[in-house]
Structure formats: C-alpha cells, structure tokens
Tab-separated table of C-alpha atoms and ligand atoms in Angstrom:
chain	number	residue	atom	x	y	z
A	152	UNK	CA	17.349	-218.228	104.631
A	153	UNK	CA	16.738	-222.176	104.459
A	154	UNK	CA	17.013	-223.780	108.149
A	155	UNK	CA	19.640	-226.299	109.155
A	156	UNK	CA	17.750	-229.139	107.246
A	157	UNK	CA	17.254	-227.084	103.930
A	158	UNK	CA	13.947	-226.829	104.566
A	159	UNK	CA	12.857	-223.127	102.792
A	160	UNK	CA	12.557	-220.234	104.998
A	161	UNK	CA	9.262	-217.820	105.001
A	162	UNK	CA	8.251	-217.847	100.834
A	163	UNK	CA	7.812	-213.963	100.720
A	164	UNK	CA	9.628	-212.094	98.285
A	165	UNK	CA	12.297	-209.173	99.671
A	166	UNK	CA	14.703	-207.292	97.116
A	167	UNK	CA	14.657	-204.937	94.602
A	168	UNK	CA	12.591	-205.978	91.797
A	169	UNK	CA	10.602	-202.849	90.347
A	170	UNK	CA	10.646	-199.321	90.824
A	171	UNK	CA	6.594	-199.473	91.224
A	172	UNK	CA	7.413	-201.524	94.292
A	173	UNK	CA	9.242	-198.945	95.861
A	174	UNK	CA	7.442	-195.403	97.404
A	175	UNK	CA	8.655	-191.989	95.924
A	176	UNK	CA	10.049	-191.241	98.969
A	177	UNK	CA	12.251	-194.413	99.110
A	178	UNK	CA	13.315	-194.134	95.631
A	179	UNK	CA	14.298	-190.310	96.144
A	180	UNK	CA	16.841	-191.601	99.636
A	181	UNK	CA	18.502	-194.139	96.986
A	182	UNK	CA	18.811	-191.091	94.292
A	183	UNK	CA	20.134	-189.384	97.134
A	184	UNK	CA	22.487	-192.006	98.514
A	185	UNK	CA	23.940	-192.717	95.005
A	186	UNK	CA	24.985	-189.190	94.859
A	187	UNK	CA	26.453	-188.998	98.083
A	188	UNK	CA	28.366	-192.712	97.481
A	189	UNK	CA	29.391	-190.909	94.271
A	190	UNK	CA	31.155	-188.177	95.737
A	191	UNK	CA	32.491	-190.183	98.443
A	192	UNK	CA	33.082	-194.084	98.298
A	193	UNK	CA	33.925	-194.362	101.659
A	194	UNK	CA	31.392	-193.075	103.417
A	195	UNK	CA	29.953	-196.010	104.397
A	196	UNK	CA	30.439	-198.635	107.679
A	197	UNK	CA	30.639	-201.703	105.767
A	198	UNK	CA	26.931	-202.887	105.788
A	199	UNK	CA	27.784	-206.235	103.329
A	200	UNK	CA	30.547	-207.202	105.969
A	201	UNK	CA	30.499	-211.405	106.526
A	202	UNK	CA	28.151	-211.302	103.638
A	203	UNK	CA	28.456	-213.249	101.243
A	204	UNK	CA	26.582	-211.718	97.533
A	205	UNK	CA	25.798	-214.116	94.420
A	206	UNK	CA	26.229	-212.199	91.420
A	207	UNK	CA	24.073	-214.565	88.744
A	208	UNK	CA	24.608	-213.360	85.296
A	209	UNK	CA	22.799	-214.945	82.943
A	210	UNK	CA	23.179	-211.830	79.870
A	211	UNK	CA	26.603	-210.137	79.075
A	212	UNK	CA	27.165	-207.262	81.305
A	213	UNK	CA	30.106	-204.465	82.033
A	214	UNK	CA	28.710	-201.652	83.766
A	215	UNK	CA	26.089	-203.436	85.619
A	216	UNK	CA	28.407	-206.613	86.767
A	217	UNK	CA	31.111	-204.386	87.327
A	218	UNK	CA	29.564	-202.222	89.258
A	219	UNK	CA	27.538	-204.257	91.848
A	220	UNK	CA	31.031	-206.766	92.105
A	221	UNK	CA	32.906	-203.797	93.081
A	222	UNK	CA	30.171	-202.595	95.026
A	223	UNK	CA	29.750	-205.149	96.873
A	224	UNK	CA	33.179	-205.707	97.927
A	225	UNK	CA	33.496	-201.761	99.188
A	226	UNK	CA	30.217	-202.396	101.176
A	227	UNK	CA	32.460	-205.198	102.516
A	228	UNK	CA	30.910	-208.320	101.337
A	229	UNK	CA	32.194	-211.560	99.586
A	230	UNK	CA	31.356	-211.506	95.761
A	231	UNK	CA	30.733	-214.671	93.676
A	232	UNK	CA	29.806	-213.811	90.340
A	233	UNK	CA	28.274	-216.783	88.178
A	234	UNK	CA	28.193	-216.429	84.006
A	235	UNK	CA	25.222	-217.370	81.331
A	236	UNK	CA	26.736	-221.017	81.536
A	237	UNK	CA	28.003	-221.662	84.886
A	238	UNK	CA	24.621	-223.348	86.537
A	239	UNK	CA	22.643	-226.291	86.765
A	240	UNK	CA	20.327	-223.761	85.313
A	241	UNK	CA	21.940	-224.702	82.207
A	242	UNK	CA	20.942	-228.663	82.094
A	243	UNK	CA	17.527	-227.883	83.359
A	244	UNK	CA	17.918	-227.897	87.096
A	245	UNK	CA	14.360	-225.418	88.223
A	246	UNK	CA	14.426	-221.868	89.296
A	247	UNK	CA	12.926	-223.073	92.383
A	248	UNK	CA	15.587	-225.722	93.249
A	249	UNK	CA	18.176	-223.184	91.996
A	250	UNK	CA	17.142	-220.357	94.407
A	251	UNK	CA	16.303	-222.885	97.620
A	252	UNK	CA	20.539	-223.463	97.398
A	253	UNK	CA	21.043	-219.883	97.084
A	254	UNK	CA	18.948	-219.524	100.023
A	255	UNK	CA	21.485	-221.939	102.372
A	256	UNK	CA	24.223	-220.431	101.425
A	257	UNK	CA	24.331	-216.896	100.200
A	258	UNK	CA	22.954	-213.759	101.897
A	259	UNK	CA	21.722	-211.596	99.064
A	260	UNK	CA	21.322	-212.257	95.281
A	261	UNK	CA	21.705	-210.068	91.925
A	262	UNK	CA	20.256	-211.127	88.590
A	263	UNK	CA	20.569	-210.045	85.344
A	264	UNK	CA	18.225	-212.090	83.254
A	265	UNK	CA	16.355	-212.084	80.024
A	266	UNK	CA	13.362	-213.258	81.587
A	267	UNK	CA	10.931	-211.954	83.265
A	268	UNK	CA	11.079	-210.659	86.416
A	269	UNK	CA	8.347	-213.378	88.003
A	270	UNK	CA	11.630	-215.182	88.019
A	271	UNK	CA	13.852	-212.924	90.648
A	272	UNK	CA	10.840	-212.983	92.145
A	273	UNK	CA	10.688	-216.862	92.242
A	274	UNK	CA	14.544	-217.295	93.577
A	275	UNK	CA	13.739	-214.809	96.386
A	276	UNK	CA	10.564	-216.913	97.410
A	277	UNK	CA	12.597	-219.785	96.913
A	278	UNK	CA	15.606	-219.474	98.624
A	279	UNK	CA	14.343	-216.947	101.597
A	280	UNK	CA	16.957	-214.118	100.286
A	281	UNK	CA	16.962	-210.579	98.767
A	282	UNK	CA	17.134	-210.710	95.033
A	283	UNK	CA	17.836	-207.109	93.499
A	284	UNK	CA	16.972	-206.809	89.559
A	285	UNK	CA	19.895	-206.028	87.739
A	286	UNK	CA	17.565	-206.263	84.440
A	287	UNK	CA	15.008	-208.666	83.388
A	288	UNK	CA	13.183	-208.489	80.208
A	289	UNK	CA	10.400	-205.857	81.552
A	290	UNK	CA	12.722	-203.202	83.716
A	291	UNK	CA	15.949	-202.275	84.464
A	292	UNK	CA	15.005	-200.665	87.568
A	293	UNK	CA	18.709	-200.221	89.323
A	294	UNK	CA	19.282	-198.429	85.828
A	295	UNK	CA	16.607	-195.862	86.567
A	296	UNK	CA	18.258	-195.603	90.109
A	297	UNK	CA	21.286	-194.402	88.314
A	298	UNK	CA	19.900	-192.306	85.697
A	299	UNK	CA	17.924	-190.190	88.556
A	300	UNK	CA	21.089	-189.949	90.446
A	301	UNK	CA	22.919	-188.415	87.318
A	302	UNK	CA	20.373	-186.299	86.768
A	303	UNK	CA	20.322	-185.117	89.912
A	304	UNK	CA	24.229	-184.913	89.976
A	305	UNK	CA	23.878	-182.725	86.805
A	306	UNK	CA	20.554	-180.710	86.921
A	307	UNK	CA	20.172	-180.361	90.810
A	308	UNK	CA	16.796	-180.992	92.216
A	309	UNK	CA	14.507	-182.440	89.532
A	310	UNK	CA	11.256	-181.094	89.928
A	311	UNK	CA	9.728	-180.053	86.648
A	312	UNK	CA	12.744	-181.653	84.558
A	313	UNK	CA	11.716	-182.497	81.243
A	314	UNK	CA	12.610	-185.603	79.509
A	315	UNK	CA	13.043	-187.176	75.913
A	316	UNK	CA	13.202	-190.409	75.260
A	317	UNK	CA	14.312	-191.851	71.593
A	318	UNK	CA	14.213	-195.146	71.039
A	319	UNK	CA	12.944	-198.668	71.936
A	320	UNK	CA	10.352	-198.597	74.658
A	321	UNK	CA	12.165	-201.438	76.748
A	322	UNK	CA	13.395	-202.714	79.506
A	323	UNK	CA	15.755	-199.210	80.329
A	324	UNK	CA	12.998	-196.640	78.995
A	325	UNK	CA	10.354	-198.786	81.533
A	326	UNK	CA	12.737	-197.771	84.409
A	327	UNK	CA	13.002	-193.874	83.434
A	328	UNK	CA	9.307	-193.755	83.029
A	329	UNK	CA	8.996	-195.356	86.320
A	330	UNK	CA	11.503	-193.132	87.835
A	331	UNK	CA	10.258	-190.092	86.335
A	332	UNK	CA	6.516	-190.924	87.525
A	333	UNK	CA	8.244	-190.268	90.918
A	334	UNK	CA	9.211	-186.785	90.432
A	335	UNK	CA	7.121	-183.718	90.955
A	336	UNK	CA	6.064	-181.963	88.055
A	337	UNK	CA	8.397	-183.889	85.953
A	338	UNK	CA	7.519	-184.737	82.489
A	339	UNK	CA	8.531	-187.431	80.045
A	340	UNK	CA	7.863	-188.193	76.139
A	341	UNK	CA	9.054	-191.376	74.968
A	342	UNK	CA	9.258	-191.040	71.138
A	343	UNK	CA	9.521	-194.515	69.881
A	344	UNK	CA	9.793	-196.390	66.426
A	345	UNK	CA	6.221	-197.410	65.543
A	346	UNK	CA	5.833	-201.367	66.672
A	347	UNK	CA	8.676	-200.579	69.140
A	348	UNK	CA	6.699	-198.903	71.962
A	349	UNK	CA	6.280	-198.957	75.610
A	350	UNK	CA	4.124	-201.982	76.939
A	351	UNK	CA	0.919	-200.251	77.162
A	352	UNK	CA	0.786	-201.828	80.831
A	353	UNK	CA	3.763	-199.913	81.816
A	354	UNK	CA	2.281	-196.358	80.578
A	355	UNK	CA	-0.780	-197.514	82.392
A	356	UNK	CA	1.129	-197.826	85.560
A	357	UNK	CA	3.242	-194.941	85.570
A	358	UNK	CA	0.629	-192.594	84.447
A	359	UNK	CA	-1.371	-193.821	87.280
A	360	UNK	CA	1.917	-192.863	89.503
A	361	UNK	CA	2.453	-190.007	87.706
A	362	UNK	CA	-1.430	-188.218	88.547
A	363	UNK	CA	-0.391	-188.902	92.183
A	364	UNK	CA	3.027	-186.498	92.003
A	365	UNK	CA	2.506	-184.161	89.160
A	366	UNK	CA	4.391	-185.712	86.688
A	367	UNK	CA	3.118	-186.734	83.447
A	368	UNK	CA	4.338	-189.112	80.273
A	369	UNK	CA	3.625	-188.936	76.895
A	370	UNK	CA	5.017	-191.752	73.986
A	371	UNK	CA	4.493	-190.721	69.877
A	372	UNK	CA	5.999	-192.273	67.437
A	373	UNK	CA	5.851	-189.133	65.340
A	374	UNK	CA	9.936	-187.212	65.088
A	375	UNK	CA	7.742	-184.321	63.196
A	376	UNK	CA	5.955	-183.631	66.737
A	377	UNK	CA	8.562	-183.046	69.432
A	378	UNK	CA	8.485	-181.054	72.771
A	379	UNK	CA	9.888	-177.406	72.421
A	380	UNK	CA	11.258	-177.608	75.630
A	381	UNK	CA	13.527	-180.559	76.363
A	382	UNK	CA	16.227	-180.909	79.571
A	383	UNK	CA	17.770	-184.010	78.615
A	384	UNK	CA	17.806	-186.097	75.514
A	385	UNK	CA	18.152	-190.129	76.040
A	386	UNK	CA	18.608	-193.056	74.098
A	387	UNK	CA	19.669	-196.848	73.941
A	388	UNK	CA	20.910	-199.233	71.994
A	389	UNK	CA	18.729	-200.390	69.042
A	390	UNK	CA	19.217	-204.116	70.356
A	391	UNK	CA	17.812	-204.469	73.516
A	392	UNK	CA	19.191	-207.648	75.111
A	393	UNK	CA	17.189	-211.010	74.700
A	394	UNK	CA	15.102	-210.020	71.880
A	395	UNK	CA	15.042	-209.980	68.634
A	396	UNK	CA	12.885	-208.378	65.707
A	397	UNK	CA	10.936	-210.073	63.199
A	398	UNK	CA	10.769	-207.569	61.043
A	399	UNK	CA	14.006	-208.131	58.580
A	400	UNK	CA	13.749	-204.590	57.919
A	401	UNK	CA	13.477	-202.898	61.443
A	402	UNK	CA	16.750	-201.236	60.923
A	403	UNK	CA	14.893	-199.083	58.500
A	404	UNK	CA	12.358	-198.171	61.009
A	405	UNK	CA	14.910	-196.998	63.468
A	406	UNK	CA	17.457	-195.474	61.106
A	407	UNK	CA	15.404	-191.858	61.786
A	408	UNK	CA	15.031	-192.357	65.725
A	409	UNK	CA	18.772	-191.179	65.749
A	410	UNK	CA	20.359	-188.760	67.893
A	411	UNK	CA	22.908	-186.205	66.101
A	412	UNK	CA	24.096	-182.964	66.544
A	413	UNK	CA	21.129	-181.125	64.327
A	414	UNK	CA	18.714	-182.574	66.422
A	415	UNK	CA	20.614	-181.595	69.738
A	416	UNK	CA	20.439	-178.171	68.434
A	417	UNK	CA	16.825	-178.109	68.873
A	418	UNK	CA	17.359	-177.332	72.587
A	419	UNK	CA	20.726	-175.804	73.273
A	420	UNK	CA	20.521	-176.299	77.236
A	421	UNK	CA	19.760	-180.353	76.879
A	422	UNK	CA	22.416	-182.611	78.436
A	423	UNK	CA	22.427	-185.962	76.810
A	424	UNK	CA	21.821	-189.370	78.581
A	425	UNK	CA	23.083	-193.147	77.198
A	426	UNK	CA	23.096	-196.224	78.893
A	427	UNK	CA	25.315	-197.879	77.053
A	428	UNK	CA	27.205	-199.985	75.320
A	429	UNK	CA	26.606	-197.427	72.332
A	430	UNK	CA	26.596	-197.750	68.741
A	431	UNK	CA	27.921	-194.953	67.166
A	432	UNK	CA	26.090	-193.957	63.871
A	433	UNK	CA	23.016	-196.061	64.949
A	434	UNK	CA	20.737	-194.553	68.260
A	435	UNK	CA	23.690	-191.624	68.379
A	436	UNK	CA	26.562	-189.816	66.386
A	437	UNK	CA	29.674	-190.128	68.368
A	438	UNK	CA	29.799	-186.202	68.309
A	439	UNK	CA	26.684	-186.382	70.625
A	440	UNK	CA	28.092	-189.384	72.594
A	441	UNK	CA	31.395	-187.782	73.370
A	442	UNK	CA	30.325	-184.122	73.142
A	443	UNK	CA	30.192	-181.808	76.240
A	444	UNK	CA	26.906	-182.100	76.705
A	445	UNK	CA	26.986	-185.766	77.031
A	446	UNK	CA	26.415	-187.405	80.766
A	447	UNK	CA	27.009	-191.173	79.708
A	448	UNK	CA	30.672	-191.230	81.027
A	449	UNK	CA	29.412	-189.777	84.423
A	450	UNK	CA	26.037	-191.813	84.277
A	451	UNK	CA	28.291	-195.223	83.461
A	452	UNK	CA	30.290	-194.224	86.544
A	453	UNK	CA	27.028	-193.509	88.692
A	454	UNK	CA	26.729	-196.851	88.027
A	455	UNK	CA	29.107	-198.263	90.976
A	456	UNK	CA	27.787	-195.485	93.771
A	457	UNK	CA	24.033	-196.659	92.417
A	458	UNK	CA	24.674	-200.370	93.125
A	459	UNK	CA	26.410	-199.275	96.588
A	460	UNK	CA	23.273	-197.646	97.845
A	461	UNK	CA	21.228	-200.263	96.474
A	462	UNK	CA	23.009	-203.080	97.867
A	463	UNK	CA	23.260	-200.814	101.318
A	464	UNK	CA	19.533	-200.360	100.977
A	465	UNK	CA	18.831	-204.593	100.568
A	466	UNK	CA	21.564	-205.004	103.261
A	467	UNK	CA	19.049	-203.329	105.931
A	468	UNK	CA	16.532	-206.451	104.770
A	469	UNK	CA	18.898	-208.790	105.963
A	470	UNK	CA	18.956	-210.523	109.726
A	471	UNK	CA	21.905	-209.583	112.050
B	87	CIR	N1	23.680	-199.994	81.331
B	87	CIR	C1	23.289	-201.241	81.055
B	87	CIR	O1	22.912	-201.982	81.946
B	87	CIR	N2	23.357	-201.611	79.790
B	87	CIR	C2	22.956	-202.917	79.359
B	87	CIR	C3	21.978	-202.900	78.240
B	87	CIR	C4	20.695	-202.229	78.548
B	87	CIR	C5	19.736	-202.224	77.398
B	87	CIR	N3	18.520	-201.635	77.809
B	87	CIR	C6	19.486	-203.627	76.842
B	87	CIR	O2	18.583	-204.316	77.263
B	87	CIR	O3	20.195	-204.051	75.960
C-alpha cells in the first residue's frame, strides 16, 4: 500500500500470478476450498469485508469477470470493475504509474490481460497490492484452479487421473499442465496442431514439477497416436484471446483436432472438460458439449466458488 504521501510501499510482488509459484500442497487447499465454496457459498466469515477489489479488464470476459465480481462481493468486499477502455492505460499513462494509484486506493487487484504476466507482476510491485492473474498471455492459472476443483468434484481424489488435451497449447492448456504436474501419479498428453504447441519452456517446467510428484506430461501432434486410457477429454477454443495466426490457412490445421462423439467413444468412462465460450462444430460437436458426459456447465459454475477461495486465499496477504 502507498503511504500518506504516495510514496510506493515495499516493491515485492504478492498475488496470484502462476501456478509454479504456488507449492502442491497450497494449490491442493485452493482445489479443496473451491469445492467446499461450491457446495456451500456461505461458508465463509467475510474475509474481503471493508475491502475494496479492482477488477481491471483489459480482454472480454463472462465467466472469469463474473465470477471474481460476484465473488468478491460474497467474500464481502467492494467491487470496481474497469473495461479494455476505461484507463489512462489507454492514452499511454505507464503500468508503473497505473499500479502506484491502485496501490493508494484499492486493497487487492484482478487482471485479465493479453500481456504478459511480467505486467501483474509490475502493478503489484508498483502499487504495494495483491494482483491475482485472471489470464495473461502465458497462463490462466485461476482457470487451472477451477478445472482441478471440477475434477475433483467429478472424479474424487485425483491421483493417477489421466488427461487429454486437444487443442492449442496456450494460455488455459499451460495452467492444466501446471496443475496436473501437482498431482500424484497423474498424467497428461497435450495433443496439439503442429506449430500450435506448448511453449517448450512451460513443458520444461512442469516436467521438472512433475518428476518431483509422480506425474508426467506428454504433447504429440500426431491424432493417429492417442492414449488407450483417457479420464477426461479437454479442449478450447481455436482462438485463444490476443493472438492471432499467420498462417491464412490454420483453420485447416485444426479442422482434425476436433472433439465429436466417435472420438469420445474411444474411452467410454471419459468425462469431457471446456473452458469456454465454445464453438460448436469447431474444437467440439455440440453433442459432446451438451452431452452427459460433459462437465463444462459445472466447470463454468466452479468458476465463482474458484475465485472465492482464491480471493479468500489473497485476502490472508492483506494487513488488518
Ligand atoms: N474460461 C475462460 O476464462 N475463458 C476465456 C478464454 C480462455 C481461452 N484460453 C482464451 O485465451 O481465449
């Protein structure tokens, strides 16, 4: 927080900004907490009360903004959401300068950005105040909160789950292999459209958190060469937000990195994970969307109890 003469407090950074800053253990109590929040809303004592929480929103959202609004007024606190043009951001005021007035007035900060995290990271520094990542261009790590939690919701405890991942290696399929690095003997292949993979850096890192738990990860870009035993299918939207693709014909690349009901017949026992917003006939055929096997209603509604525990969690950084 800045002192009385706007002068910034200590330049650390405090929030939520990775998953890979966060131990297993920590990650499993927030998987935990979103489950409990999601059974009961109420069971909390208010942790965000006389807080006040900037909501800065500088990509379309519904779930996510929705959810940590909502959240945060449960948890008791004062919302203040700002849109993609409301700032001085927008006529070239800095990051810095941007996240020292945050600092002297707000208690705790979400950001959805396309840019890279280094920037949350910057505001936090800058202003003296938890930032929590509610996406940036590498990871969507309060995603992966969620997508644990609805996992755990649906499978029970997760130990040796077994993941598939179609689609574009980005910002949401960082987060699950982040997540998934956490969890014992848990295993993940991330089957992506050649020139559409993970960042090699971010297999790097979770495979080096994987060896520590058991887990392991495994990206192809080859549909011939899938895993005979699969617990949960995901994918995402073909247009992950804030990029774009040179390639005039990607959709031509993707068009076979679909998810349909002949492919969900591969493994009858698979539940099916989406973060949405979905395009139906793209990443997934609506009968797999809104089948019964599907978990994106229950994972969209995760959302809210996800953001509660989160924002519970960053309230505990804050000073009385
Ligand atoms: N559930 C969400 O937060 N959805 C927003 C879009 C996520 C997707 N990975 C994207 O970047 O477009």
């Amino acid at each position: 927080m800045n002192d009385l003469y706007g002068r910034p407090g200590p330049a650390h950074e405090r929030g939520l900004f990775s998953l890979m800053d966060l131990e297993p253990a920590a990650l499993r109590k927030l998987v935990a907490r979103s489950v409990e929040l999601f059974h009961n809303r109420q069971a909390h004592d208010r942790p965000l009360r006389e807080r006040v929480v900037g909501l800065l929103f500088s990509c379309t959202s519904t779930r996510t903004r929705t959810a940590f609004q909502v959240g945060a007024a449960r948890l008791g606190g004062v919302p203040i959401a700002y849109g993609p043009h409301d700032l001085q951001l927008n006529t070239g005021e800095s990051v810095g300068d941007t996240g020292r007035v945050f600092g002297a007035m707000l208690d705790l900060l979400v950001v959805r950005t396309a840019s890279p995290v280094a920037e949350l990271r910057e505001l936090s520094r800058a202003g003296g105040l938890p930032v929590i990542n509610a996406m940036a261009a590498e990871e969507h790590p309060t995603q992966g909160v969620c997508d644990l939690a609805t996992l755990t919701l649906a499978h029970g405890d997760l130990g040796g789950i077994r993941v598939l991942y179609i689609g574009e290696g980005n910002n949401t399929a960082t987060a699950l292999a982040y997540g998934i690095a956490t969890v014992p003997g848990a295993h993940a292949t991330f089957v992506t459209p050649p020139g559409y993979g993970l960042p090699a850096d971010t297999l790097t890192h979770a495979r080096r958190l994987a060896d520590s738990t058991g887990a392991s990860l495994a990206e192809s870009h080859d549909l011939a060469d899938l895993p005979d035993q699969v617990d949960v299918v995901y994918t995402t939207r073909w247009q992950t937000t804030g990029t774009s693709k040179a390639d005039p014909a990607w959709r031509e690349v993707f068009r076979p990195f679909h998810v349909d009901p002949a492919l969900m017949r591969r493994w009858p026992g698979a539940s099916f994970l989406h973060d949405l917003p979905a395009h139906r006939g793209d990443e997934v055929a609506g009968e797999v969307l809104d089948g019964p096997r599907s978990l994106a209603w229950t994972q969209a509604a995760m959302k809210l109890s996800s953001a509660m525990a989160v924002l519970e969690s960053t309230a505990g950084l804050l000073p009385d």
